[in-house]
Amino acid sequence: AKDLTAHRTGIKLLSIEKSKTIKQALQLMSENNFSQIPVSDAGRIVGSLNENMVYKALVNNPEIKKHPVENIMQQAYPV
């Protein structure tokens, strides 16, 4: 993903740290109109989230919004 933005100066790749809550991830995705977002750990992309899987997890367990992103993240997007 960083390769996609390498030629564009001033553009920052947004991601969510795996330790952040699912609620925080949803807020970041909503604020930026994202349907998916990379999950990072110390600046390294380690997984991914998309709105469909997050909402499915919330329907199954509304309290999951308090859990860390790493509990439901999927594999990282291919580079």
Short mmCIF file of C-alpha atoms in Angstrom, two decimals:
data_model
loop_
_atom_site.label_atom_id
_atom_site.label_comp_id
_atom_site.label_asym_id
_atom_site.label_seq_id
_atom_site.Cartn_x
_atom_site.Cartn_y
_atom_site.Cartn_z
CA ALA A 1 0.00 0.00 0.00
CA LYS A 2 2.86 2.37 0.67
CA ASP A 3 4.04 1.81 -2.92
CA LEU A 4 0.68 3.14 -4.13
CA THR A 5 1.25 6.42 -2.32
CA ALA A 6 5.03 6.69 -2.85
CA HIS A 7 4.73 9.09 -5.79
CA ARG A 8 2.17 11.25 -3.99
CA THR A 9 3.85 13.55 -1.52
CA GLY A 10 1.93 14.62 1.53
CA ILE A 11 -0.35 11.58 1.53
CA LYS A 12 -0.24 9.42 4.63
CA LEU A 13 -1.37 5.81 4.67
CA LEU A 14 -3.93 5.49 7.47
CA SER A 15 -4.08 2.31 9.49
CA ILE A 16 -5.36 1.24 12.88
CA GLU A 17 -3.11 -0.28 15.53
CA LYS A 18 -4.09 -3.84 16.42
CA SER A 19 -4.39 -2.88 20.10
CA LYS A 20 -7.02 -0.18 19.41
CA THR A 21 -10.65 -1.05 20.02
CA ILE A 22 -13.05 -2.07 17.30
CA LYS A 23 -15.09 1.02 18.19
CA GLN A 24 -12.04 3.22 17.47
CA ALA A 25 -11.53 1.44 14.15
CA LEU A 26 -15.14 2.07 13.15
CA GLN A 27 -14.80 5.75 14.07
CA LEU A 28 -11.64 6.11 11.96
CA MET A 29 -13.25 4.29 9.04
CA SER A 30 -16.39 6.42 9.28
CA GLU A 31 -14.48 9.73 9.55
CA ASN A 32 -12.51 8.88 6.40
CA ASN A 33 -15.32 7.16 4.49
CA PHE A 34 -13.32 3.89 4.34
CA SER A 35 -14.91 0.50 3.83
CA GLN A 36 -11.65 -1.23 4.76
CA ILE A 37 -8.46 -0.37 6.61
CA PRO A 38 -5.05 -1.96 7.20
CA VAL A 39 -4.19 -3.07 10.74
CA SER A 40 -0.71 -2.23 11.99
CA ASP A 41 1.63 -3.20 14.79
CA ALA A 42 4.55 -0.83 15.48
CA GLY A 43 4.27 0.62 11.96
CA ARG A 44 4.13 -2.75 10.19
CA ILE A 45 0.94 -3.89 8.40
CA VAL A 46 -0.17 -7.14 10.06
CA GLY A 47 -3.83 -7.48 9.11
CA SER A 48 -6.96 -5.86 7.74
CA LEU A 49 -10.52 -4.94 8.61
CA ASN A 50 -13.51 -4.34 6.38
CA GLU A 51 -16.87 -2.95 7.34
CA ASN A 52 -18.82 -6.11 6.46
CA MET A 53 -16.84 -8.32 8.82
CA VAL A 54 -16.91 -5.70 11.59
CA TYR A 55 -20.67 -5.27 11.39
CA LYS A 56 -21.18 -9.04 11.31
CA ALA A 57 -19.07 -9.36 14.48
CA LEU A 58 -21.11 -6.58 16.13
CA VAL A 59 -24.41 -8.26 15.28
CA ASN A 60 -23.15 -11.49 16.84
CA ASN A 61 -21.78 -9.73 19.92
CA PRO A 62 -22.43 -6.00 20.47
CA GLU A 63 -19.87 -5.93 23.30
CA ILE A 64 -17.08 -6.78 20.84
CA LYS A 65 -16.73 -3.05 20.09
CA LYS A 66 -14.73 -2.84 23.34
CA HIS A 67 -12.30 -5.55 22.23
CA PRO A 68 -9.01 -4.96 20.39
CA VAL A 69 -8.99 -4.99 16.60
CA GLU A 70 -6.60 -7.95 16.61
CA ASN A 71 -9.46 -10.16 17.87
CA ILE A 72 -11.30 -9.96 14.55
CA MET A 73 -8.73 -8.78 12.00
CA GLN A 74 -8.15 -10.75 8.82
CA GLN A 75 -4.96 -11.31 6.86
CA ALA A 76 -3.17 -8.25 5.53
CA TYR A 77 -4.06 -7.08 2.04
CA PRO A 78 -1.65 -8.31 -0.65
CA VAL A 79 1.12 -5.90 -1.54
#
